[in-house]
Amino acid sequence: MTESSYLTRIGTLIRDARRHQGLTQNELADKLGTSQSAVARIEQGRQNLSLEMLARVGETLGSEFVSLGHSGPQHLRIVGGAKLSGSIPVKTSKNAAVGLLCAALLNKGRTTLRNLARIEEVNRIIEVLTSMGVKVRWLPDSSDLEIIPPATLDLDAIDVAAARRTRTVIMFLGPLLHQFDTFSLPYAGGCDLGTRTVEPHLATLKAFGLDVAATHGSYEAKVDKNTRPEKPIVLTERGDTVTENVLFAAALHPGTTVIRNASSNYMVQDVCFFLERLGVRIEGIGTTTLKVTGCESIDVDVDYSPSEDPIEAMSLIAAAVVTESSITIERAPIEFLEIELATLDGMGLQYEISDEYLAKNGHTRLADITILPSQLTAPIDKIAPMPFPGLNIDNLPFFALIAACAEGTTMIHDWVYENRAIYLTELTKVGAQVQLLDPHRVMITGRTAKWRPAEVMCPPALRPGVVVLLAMLAANGTSVLRNVYVINRGYEDLAERLNALGATIEIFRDI
């Protein structure tokens, strides 16, 4: 690689890190004591850089790879065995964030999403939106994201690499079918959880005239604008993203659409509350039947604050259980954790719950949960997920970790995903006794062995990756969890936040 190529690569890394921090070139220049034009030259790869300047830029942007010019896989080094203590607030929902980013495509005006999760999944969607001509920026000194769409989206310029790293791209179908007669989208990606069919999306959106053929790595879409729902849309799968996609399509259909067997999960409710802010009328929020009266067009300036993430709250509960610690989880969306807490109550978990209060969206009920060290026993029945208000499918892996701390044998039945139960066997590398029964079921025998440190490649699925990380917190000694990109997809600053509770987790890269 030539010197100019290195400078261009370093400049790109600096530009991306600056944008991630929500800084303008002028603001970065002020922090570095230089000029905006110098920062512009650096980012364009036209400025020679001393090691001292690279170190200053890296320190200012909080990006260690800048000083090395290296963007290889990120790893975690965990010194386990310590008790955790203190309080930790729950971040806003990852899954709500991605749904709201897609919903913003319905609005021709300015959308400001407040206190959004600054995670890799959001970054990928921002890259896709930006490539299509959407103006997206983090407001200074905040986690507030401003989104302003162009008059016409440029789908030919879509960032294919970013689109294929997130399954969210399938949720563009609902908003885009109102804007184009024909369009193409790259295949959806995301976690490696087995075959996740897009057929429910395609089948339900046919009611709005959408016809999709999958060819050559893309979804090729045609829209008959004369087709509109003539009867209630019945979802064959009560899926979250399927429900959101139909909601997007219904939002710009000026008639009334009835959606039956709809998901009433937390991210769907956040999308509904946001659509109401756009002027869409929705009856039945929180139930499985939604009656949506859409708008001819939407052009409003709107602010919205998504609620907190029940899956992150559950992961923090699991962190307390596995380390036998007492911590307080603040701003937990209690209405989406009630079945999980009832299940844990049956296993013997001791905890305290504060009075309830409302999230900033004005609807979701929150509470502070204090987890106390407890002697747990295995549940009498298997643990399996159900659509809301049942136990959340994304919380199931944390019960595998908790079951390893409970006296007796627990069956975990992950009937939704083909592969995720297999990833739970990675817990054997850190001392758990996990028997794989089939691709959907594992049997966990608790309290049979001590947690032990290990070096493990992070599973390619978000929740199992976090489960292994939390188990390492309980293992006396030093563990290494390699290539944790998948964790960064769904958690913001997780290592630093656990360190604030008393953990010792170091982020590093291979040089």
Coordinates of C-alpha atoms in Angstrom, one line a residue:
M1 CA 0.0 0.0 0.0
T2 CA 1.4 3.4 -1.0
E3 CA 1.8 6.3 1.5
S4 CA -1.2 8.1 -0.1
S5 CA -3.3 5.0 0.3
Y6 CA -2.4 4.8 4.0
L7 CA -3.3 8.5 4.4
T8 CA -6.6 8.0 2.7
R9 CA -7.4 5.0 4.9
I10 CA -6.5 6.9 8.1
G11 CA -8.5 9.9 6.9
T12 CA -11.6 7.8 6.4
L13 CA -11.2 6.3 9.8
I14 CA -10.9 9.7 11.4
R15 CA -13.9 11.0 9.5
D16 CA -16.1 8.1 10.5
A17 CA -15.0 8.3 14.2
R18 CA -15.7 12.1 14.1
R19 CA -19.2 11.5 12.7
H20 CA -19.9 8.8 15.3
Q21 CA -19.1 11.3 18.0
G22 CA -21.5 13.8 16.4
L23 CA -18.7 16.4 15.8
T24 CA -18.4 18.8 12.9
Q25 CA -15.0 19.4 11.4
N26 CA -14.9 22.8 13.1
E27 CA -15.6 21.2 16.5
L28 CA -12.9 18.6 16.1
A29 CA -10.5 21.3 14.9
D30 CA -11.2 23.4 18.1
K31 CA -10.5 20.3 20.3
L32 CA -7.2 19.7 18.5
G33 CA -6.2 23.3 18.4
T34 CA -6.0 23.4 14.6
S35 CA -8.1 24.7 11.7
Q36 CA -11.2 23.3 10.0
S37 CA -9.3 23.2 6.7
A38 CA -6.6 21.1 8.3
V39 CA -9.2 18.6 9.5
A40 CA -10.7 18.5 6.0
R41 CA -7.3 17.7 4.5
I42 CA -6.7 15.0 7.1
E43 CA -10.0 13.4 6.3
Q44 CA -9.3 13.6 2.6
G45 CA -5.9 11.9 3.0
R46 CA -4.0 15.0 1.9
Q47 CA -2.3 15.8 5.2
N48 CA 0.9 14.1 6.5
L49 CA 0.3 13.1 10.2
S50 CA 2.8 12.8 13.0
L51 CA 2.5 10.1 15.6
E52 CA 1.7 12.8 18.1
M53 CA -1.2 14.1 16.1
L54 CA -2.5 10.6 15.5
A55 CA -2.4 10.0 19.3
R56 CA -4.2 13.3 20.0
V57 CA -6.9 12.5 17.4
G58 CA -7.4 9.1 18.9
E59 CA -7.7 10.4 22.4
T60 CA -10.1 13.1 21.3
L61 CA -12.4 10.7 19.4
G62 CA -12.1 7.8 21.8
S63 CA -11.0 5.6 18.9
E64 CA -7.9 3.5 19.6
F65 CA -7.7 2.3 16.0
V66 CA -7.0 5.8 14.8
S67 CA -3.6 5.9 16.5
L68 CA -2.8 2.5 14.8
G69 CA -4.6 3.1 11.5
H70 CA -6.1 -0.4 12.2
S71 CA -9.7 -1.4 12.2
G72 CA -9.4 -5.1 12.8
P73 CA -11.8 -7.2 15.0
Q74 CA -12.4 -5.9 18.6
H75 CA -11.9 -8.3 21.5
L76 CA -12.6 -8.3 25.2
R77 CA -10.3 -9.3 28.0
I78 CA -12.3 -10.1 31.2
V79 CA -10.9 -10.6 34.6
G80 CA -13.7 -12.4 36.4
G81 CA -14.7 -13.3 39.9
A82 CA -15.6 -9.9 41.2
K83 CA -18.9 -9.0 42.8
L84 CA -20.8 -6.2 41.0
S85 CA -22.6 -3.4 42.8
G86 CA -24.3 -0.1 42.2
S87 CA -27.0 1.1 39.8
I88 CA -27.1 1.1 36.0
P89 CA -29.8 2.7 33.8
V90 CA -31.2 0.7 30.9
K91 CA -30.4 2.2 27.4
T92 CA -33.2 2.8 24.9
S93 CA -34.3 -0.1 22.8
K94 CA -32.2 -1.4 19.9
N95 CA -35.1 -2.9 18.2
A96 CA -37.3 0.2 18.6
A97 CA -34.4 2.3 17.1
V98 CA -34.2 0.3 13.9
G99 CA -38.0 0.3 13.5
L100 CA -38.1 4.1 14.0
L101 CA -35.3 4.7 11.5
C102 CA -37.3 2.8 8.9
A103 CA -40.5 4.7 9.9
A104 CA -38.7 8.0 9.4
L105 CA -38.7 7.2 5.6
L106 CA -42.4 7.8 5.7
N107 CA -41.9 11.4 6.7
K108 CA -40.9 14.2 4.3
G109 CA -40.2 16.5 7.2
R110 CA -37.5 16.5 9.9
T111 CA -37.5 13.5 12.3
T112 CA -35.5 13.8 15.5
L113 CA -35.1 10.6 17.5
R114 CA -34.1 11.4 21.1
N115 CA -31.6 9.4 23.2
L116 CA -31.2 6.8 20.5
A117 CA -29.0 3.7 21.1
R118 CA -25.6 4.5 19.5
I119 CA -24.8 0.9 18.4
E120 CA -23.4 -0.8 15.4
E121 CA -26.9 -1.9 14.1
V122 CA -27.9 1.8 14.1
N123 CA -24.7 2.8 12.4
R124 CA -25.3 0.3 9.6
I125 CA -28.8 1.6 9.0
I126 CA -27.4 5.2 9.0
E127 CA -24.9 4.2 6.4
V128 CA -27.6 2.8 4.2
L129 CA -29.9 5.8 4.7
T130 CA -27.0 8.2 4.0
S131 CA -26.0 6.4 0.8
M132 CA -29.6 6.8 -0.4
G133 CA -29.4 10.6 0.0
V134 CA -31.0 11.0 3.5
K135 CA -29.3 13.6 5.6
V136 CA -28.5 12.0 9.0
R137 CA -26.6 13.6 11.8
W138 CA -26.0 13.2 15.5
L139 CA -26.9 16.4 17.3
P140 CA -23.9 17.9 19.2
D141 CA -23.2 16.6 22.7
S142 CA -26.2 14.2 22.6
S143 CA -27.5 10.8 21.4
D144 CA -30.2 12.6 19.5
L145 CA -30.4 11.7 15.8
E146 CA -31.8 14.1 13.1
I147 CA -33.1 12.6 9.9
I148 CA -34.1 14.7 6.8
P149 CA -35.0 12.7 3.7
P150 CA -34.4 14.0 0.1
A151 CA -37.2 14.8 -2.3
T152 CA -36.4 11.4 -4.0
L153 CA -34.4 8.6 -2.5
D154 CA -31.4 7.4 -4.7
L155 CA -31.7 3.6 -4.4
D156 CA -29.1 3.1 -7.1
A157 CA -26.5 4.5 -4.7
I158 CA -27.4 2.2 -1.8
D159 CA -24.5 1.0 0.3
V160 CA -24.8 -2.7 -0.5
A161 CA -22.1 -3.8 2.0
A162 CA -23.8 -2.1 4.9
A163 CA -27.3 -3.3 3.8
R164 CA -26.2 -6.9 3.8
R165 CA -24.9 -6.6 7.4
T166 CA -28.3 -5.9 8.8
R167 CA -31.6 -7.7 8.5
T168 CA -33.4 -4.3 8.9
V169 CA -33.2 -3.7 5.1
I170 CA -36.3 -5.9 4.6
M171 CA -38.2 -3.3 6.6
F172 CA -37.6 -0.7 3.9
L173 CA -40.2 -2.5 1.7
G174 CA -43.2 -1.0 3.6
P175 CA -42.1 2.7 3.3
L176 CA -40.6 2.3 -0.3
L177 CA -43.7 0.8 -1.9
H178 CA -45.4 4.2 -1.7
Q179 CA -42.5 6.0 -3.4
F180 CA -41.6 3.8 -6.4
D181 CA -43.2 1.7 -9.0
T182 CA -40.2 -0.6 -9.2
F183 CA -37.1 -0.8 -6.9
S184 CA -34.4 -3.2 -5.8
L185 CA -33.0 -3.9 -2.3
P186 CA -30.0 -6.1 -1.4
Y187 CA -30.7 -9.3 0.5
A188 CA -31.0 -8.8 4.3
G189 CA -28.3 -10.0 6.7
G190 CA -27.8 -9.7 10.4
C191 CA -27.2 -12.4 13.1
D192 CA -26.5 -16.0 12.0
L193 CA -29.7 -17.5 13.5
G194 CA -30.6 -20.0 10.7
T195 CA -33.1 -19.5 7.9
R196 CA -35.3 -16.5 8.7
T197 CA -37.9 -16.4 5.9
V198 CA -39.0 -13.1 4.4
E199 CA -42.1 -14.8 3.0
P200 CA -44.5 -13.4 5.8
H201 CA -43.3 -9.9 4.8
L202 CA -43.9 -10.5 1.1
A203 CA -47.3 -12.2 1.6
T204 CA -48.8 -9.4 3.7
L205 CA -47.5 -6.6 1.6
K206 CA -49.1 -8.0 -1.5
A207 CA -52.3 -6.4 -0.1
F208 CA -50.7 -3.1 -1.0
G209 CA -49.7 -4.1 -4.5
L210 CA -46.1 -5.2 -3.8
D211 CA -44.7 -8.1 -5.7
V212 CA -41.2 -9.2 -5.0
A213 CA -38.9 -11.6 -6.8
A214 CA -35.5 -12.7 -5.3
T215 CA -32.9 -12.7 -8.0
H216 CA -29.1 -12.4 -8.0
G217 CA -28.7 -11.3 -4.4
S218 CA -31.4 -8.7 -4.4
Y219 CA -35.1 -8.3 -3.8
E220 CA -36.7 -7.0 -7.1
A221 CA -39.9 -5.2 -6.3
K222 CA -42.8 -4.1 -8.5
V223 CA -45.8 -2.1 -7.1
D224 CA -49.3 -2.0 -8.5
K225 CA -50.5 1.4 -7.0
N226 CA -54.1 0.4 -7.8
T227 CA -54.1 -2.4 -5.3
R228 CA -55.2 -1.7 -1.8
P229 CA -56.3 -3.9 1.1
E230 CA -59.9 -5.0 0.6
K231 CA -60.2 -7.1 3.8
P232 CA -58.3 -7.4 7.1
I233 CA -54.7 -8.5 6.8
V234 CA -54.1 -11.6 8.9
L235 CA -50.5 -12.3 9.7
T236 CA -49.6 -16.0 9.6
E237 CA -46.7 -15.2 11.9
R238 CA -47.0 -12.8 14.8
G239 CA -43.7 -11.3 14.0
D240 CA -42.4 -8.0 15.2
T241 CA -40.8 -6.8 11.9
V242 CA -43.6 -8.2 9.8
T243 CA -46.1 -6.2 11.9
E244 CA -44.0 -3.0 11.5
N245 CA -43.7 -3.5 7.8
V246 CA -47.4 -3.7 7.4
L247 CA -47.8 -0.6 9.7
F248 CA -45.5 1.3 7.4
A249 CA -47.5 0.4 4.3
A250 CA -50.8 1.2 6.1
A251 CA -49.4 4.6 7.3
L252 CA -49.5 6.1 3.8
H253 CA -52.7 4.3 2.7
P254 CA -55.4 7.0 3.3
G255 CA -58.0 4.3 4.0
T256 CA -58.3 2.1 7.0
T257 CA -56.3 -1.1 7.3
V258 CA -57.1 -3.8 9.9
I259 CA -54.1 -6.0 10.9
R260 CA -54.9 -9.2 12.8
N261 CA -52.6 -11.5 14.7
A262 CA -50.3 -8.4 15.0
S263 CA -47.3 -8.4 17.3
S264 CA -47.9 -6.2 20.4
N265 CA -44.3 -6.3 21.5
Y266 CA -42.3 -3.3 22.8
M267 CA -40.7 -2.2 19.5
V268 CA -44.1 -2.4 17.7
Q269 CA -45.7 -0.2 20.3
D270 CA -42.9 2.4 20.0
V271 CA -43.4 2.4 16.2
C272 CA -47.2 2.9 16.7
F273 CA -46.7 5.8 19.2
F274 CA -44.3 7.4 16.7
L275 CA -46.7 6.9 13.7
E276 CA -49.4 8.6 15.8
R277 CA -47.1 11.6 16.2
L278 CA -46.9 11.7 12.4
G279 CA -50.7 11.9 12.2
V280 CA -51.6 8.3 11.6
R281 CA -54.6 7.0 13.6
I282 CA -54.1 3.6 15.3
E283 CA -56.6 1.8 17.4
G284 CA -55.7 -1.3 19.5
I285 CA -52.0 -0.5 20.4
G286 CA -50.8 -3.2 22.7
T287 CA -53.3 -5.8 21.3
T288 CA -53.2 -8.3 18.4
T289 CA -55.7 -6.3 16.3
L290 CA -54.6 -3.0 15.0
K291 CA -56.9 -0.6 13.1
V292 CA -54.8 1.9 11.1
T293 CA -56.1 5.0 9.3
G294 CA -53.3 6.3 7.2
C295 CA -52.5 9.7 5.6
E296 CA -52.2 10.8 1.9
S297 CA -48.8 12.2 2.7
I298 CA -46.7 13.0 5.8
D299 CA -44.6 16.1 6.1
V300 CA -44.1 17.1 9.7
D301 CA -41.2 18.0 12.0
V302 CA -41.4 15.5 14.8
D303 CA -39.5 14.6 17.9
Y304 CA -39.8 11.2 19.5
S305 CA -38.1 9.4 22.4
P306 CA -38.2 5.5 22.2
S307 CA -38.6 3.6 25.4
E308 CA -35.9 1.5 27.2
D309 CA -34.8 -1.9 26.1
P310 CA -36.3 -4.9 28.0
I311 CA -33.7 -7.3 26.5
E312 CA -30.8 -5.2 27.9
A313 CA -32.6 -5.1 31.3
M314 CA -32.8 -8.9 31.2
S315 CA -29.1 -9.2 30.4
L316 CA -28.3 -7.0 33.4
I317 CA -30.5 -9.1 35.6
A318 CA -28.6 -12.1 34.4
A319 CA -25.3 -10.3 35.1
A320 CA -26.4 -9.9 38.7
V321 CA -27.5 -13.5 39.0
V322 CA -24.4 -15.1 37.5
T323 CA -22.0 -13.0 39.6
E324 CA -24.1 -13.4 42.8
S325 CA -24.3 -9.7 43.1
S326 CA -26.8 -7.0 44.1
I327 CA -27.3 -4.3 41.5
T328 CA -30.2 -1.9 40.7
I329 CA -31.4 -1.8 37.1
E330 CA -32.9 1.6 36.6
R331 CA -35.5 2.5 34.0
A332 CA -36.5 -1.1 33.3
P333 CA -39.6 -1.4 31.1
I334 CA -41.5 -3.5 33.6
E335 CA -44.5 -4.4 31.5
F336 CA -42.2 -6.2 29.1
L337 CA -40.5 -8.2 31.9
E338 CA -43.4 -9.4 33.9
I339 CA -43.3 -13.0 32.7
E340 CA -39.6 -13.2 33.0
L341 CA -39.7 -11.9 36.6
A342 CA -42.6 -14.3 37.4
T343 CA -40.5 -17.2 36.0
L344 CA -37.5 -16.1 38.1
D345 CA -39.6 -15.7 41.1
G346 CA -40.6 -19.3 40.8
M347 CA -36.9 -20.2 40.6
G348 CA -36.3 -18.4 43.9
L349 CA -34.9 -15.1 42.8
Q350 CA -35.1 -12.3 45.4
Y351 CA -35.6 -8.8 44.1
E352 CA -37.3 -5.5 44.8
I353 CA -39.2 -3.3 42.5
S354 CA -39.8 0.5 42.8
D355 CA -43.0 2.4 42.1
E356 CA -43.7 2.6 38.4
Y357 CA -43.2 5.8 36.3
L358 CA -43.5 6.6 32.6
A359 CA -40.9 6.5 29.9
K360 CA -40.2 9.6 27.8
N361 CA -42.5 8.3 25.1
G362 CA -45.3 9.0 27.6
H363 CA -46.7 5.5 27.5
T364 CA -44.3 2.7 28.5
R365 CA -44.3 1.8 32.2
L366 CA -40.8 1.8 33.9
A367 CA -39.5 0.7 37.3
D368 CA -36.2 0.2 39.0
I369 CA -35.4 -3.4 39.9
T370 CA -32.9 -4.4 42.6
I371 CA -31.6 -7.9 42.2
L372 CA -30.4 -9.6 45.4
P373 CA -28.1 -12.7 45.8
S374 CA -30.4 -15.8 45.8
Q375 CA -30.4 -19.6 46.0
L376 CA -32.0 -20.7 42.7
T377 CA -33.7 -24.0 41.8
A378 CA -34.6 -25.2 38.3
P379 CA -38.1 -24.6 37.2
I380 CA -40.5 -27.5 37.1
D381 CA -41.4 -27.0 33.4
K382 CA -39.2 -26.1 30.4
I383 CA -38.6 -22.5 29.6
A384 CA -39.8 -21.5 26.2
P385 CA -40.7 -18.2 24.6
M386 CA -44.1 -16.9 23.4
P387 CA -45.2 -13.8 21.6
F388 CA -45.8 -10.8 23.9
P389 CA -47.1 -10.9 26.6
G390 CA -45.2 -14.2 26.9
L391 CA -41.6 -14.6 27.7
N392 CA -39.6 -12.7 25.0
I393 CA -37.7 -14.9 22.5
D394 CA -34.6 -12.6 22.8
N395 CA -34.5 -13.1 26.6
L396 CA -34.4 -16.9 26.3
P397 CA -30.6 -17.2 26.1
F398 CA -30.2 -15.4 29.4
F399 CA -32.3 -18.1 31.1
A400 CA -29.7 -20.6 29.9
L401 CA -27.1 -18.7 31.8
I402 CA -29.4 -18.4 34.9
A403 CA -30.3 -22.1 34.7
A404 CA -26.6 -22.9 35.0
C405 CA -26.7 -21.2 38.4
A406 CA -29.8 -23.0 39.6
E407 CA -29.9 -26.4 41.4
G408 CA -31.4 -29.0 39.1
T409 CA -32.0 -29.5 35.4
T410 CA -33.6 -27.1 33.1
M411 CA -34.7 -27.5 29.5
I412 CA -34.5 -24.4 27.3
H413 CA -36.6 -24.7 24.1
D414 CA -35.8 -22.1 21.4
W415 CA -38.5 -23.2 18.9
V416 CA -38.1 -20.0 16.7
Y417 CA -34.5 -20.1 15.6
E418 CA -32.8 -23.1 14.0
N419 CA -29.3 -22.4 15.2
R420 CA -29.4 -20.3 18.4
A421 CA -29.7 -23.2 20.8
I422 CA -26.6 -24.6 19.4
Y423 CA -24.6 -21.5 20.3
L424 CA -25.7 -21.9 23.9
T425 CA -23.4 -24.9 24.1
E426 CA -20.5 -22.4 24.0
L427 CA -21.2 -22.1 27.8
T428 CA -19.5 -25.5 28.3
K429 CA -16.2 -23.7 27.5
V430 CA -16.5 -21.6 30.6
G431 CA -17.7 -24.4 32.9
A432 CA -21.5 -24.9 32.4
Q433 CA -23.0 -28.3 31.7
V434 CA -25.1 -28.0 28.6
Q435 CA -26.4 -30.9 26.6
L436 CA -27.7 -30.2 23.1
L437 CA -30.8 -32.3 22.5
D438 CA -31.6 -31.0 19.0
P439 CA -31.2 -27.7 17.1
H440 CA -33.9 -26.1 19.2
R441 CA -33.4 -27.6 22.7
V442 CA -30.7 -27.7 25.3
M443 CA -30.7 -29.4 28.7
I444 CA -28.7 -27.5 31.4
T445 CA -27.7 -29.0 34.7
G446 CA -27.0 -26.3 37.1
R447 CA -24.4 -25.8 39.8
T448 CA -22.4 -28.8 38.7
A449 CA -19.1 -27.1 38.0
K450 CA -17.4 -23.8 38.8
W451 CA -17.2 -21.1 36.1
R452 CA -13.7 -21.2 34.6
P453 CA -11.8 -18.7 32.4
A454 CA -11.3 -19.5 28.8
E455 CA -10.6 -18.0 25.4
V456 CA -13.6 -18.2 23.2
M457 CA -14.6 -16.9 19.7
C458 CA -17.8 -14.9 20.2
P459 CA -20.8 -16.7 18.8
P460 CA -22.2 -15.0 15.6
A461 CA -25.5 -14.2 17.3
L462 CA -26.1 -11.2 19.6
R463 CA -27.7 -12.7 22.8
P464 CA -25.6 -15.9 23.0
G465 CA -22.5 -13.7 22.6
V466 CA -23.5 -11.6 25.6
V467 CA -24.4 -14.8 27.6
V468 CA -20.8 -16.0 27.2
L469 CA -19.5 -12.6 28.2
L470 CA -21.6 -12.6 31.4
A471 CA -20.4 -16.1 32.3
M472 CA -16.8 -14.9 32.0
L473 CA -17.6 -12.2 34.6
A474 CA -18.2 -15.1 37.1
A475 CA -15.1 -17.1 36.3
N476 CA -12.1 -16.5 38.5
G477 CA -9.2 -15.6 36.3
T478 CA -8.7 -14.0 32.9
S479 CA -10.9 -14.8 29.9
V480 CA -10.8 -13.5 26.3
L481 CA -13.9 -13.1 24.1
R482 CA -12.8 -12.6 20.5
N483 CA -14.4 -10.6 17.7
V484 CA -17.3 -9.0 19.6
Y485 CA -18.7 -7.0 16.7
V486 CA -22.0 -8.8 17.1
I487 CA -22.3 -7.6 20.7
N488 CA -21.6 -4.0 19.6
R489 CA -24.5 -4.4 17.2
G490 CA -27.0 -4.4 20.1
Y491 CA -25.3 -2.9 23.1
E492 CA -23.8 0.6 23.6
D493 CA -20.6 0.7 25.7
L494 CA -21.5 -2.5 27.5
A495 CA -17.9 -3.2 28.7
E496 CA -17.5 0.3 30.1
R497 CA -20.9 0.2 31.8
L498 CA -20.2 -3.1 33.4
N499 CA -16.9 -1.8 34.6
A500 CA -18.7 1.0 36.4
L501 CA -20.4 -1.7 38.4
G502 CA -17.1 -3.3 39.4
A503 CA -16.3 -5.6 36.4
T504 CA -12.8 -5.6 34.8
I505 CA -13.2 -5.7 31.0
E506 CA -10.6 -4.4 28.7
I507 CA -11.3 -3.7 25.0
F508 CA -8.3 -4.5 22.7
R509 CA -7.4 -5.3 19.1
D510 CA -4.7 -7.4 17.6
I511 CA -1.9 -5.2 16.3

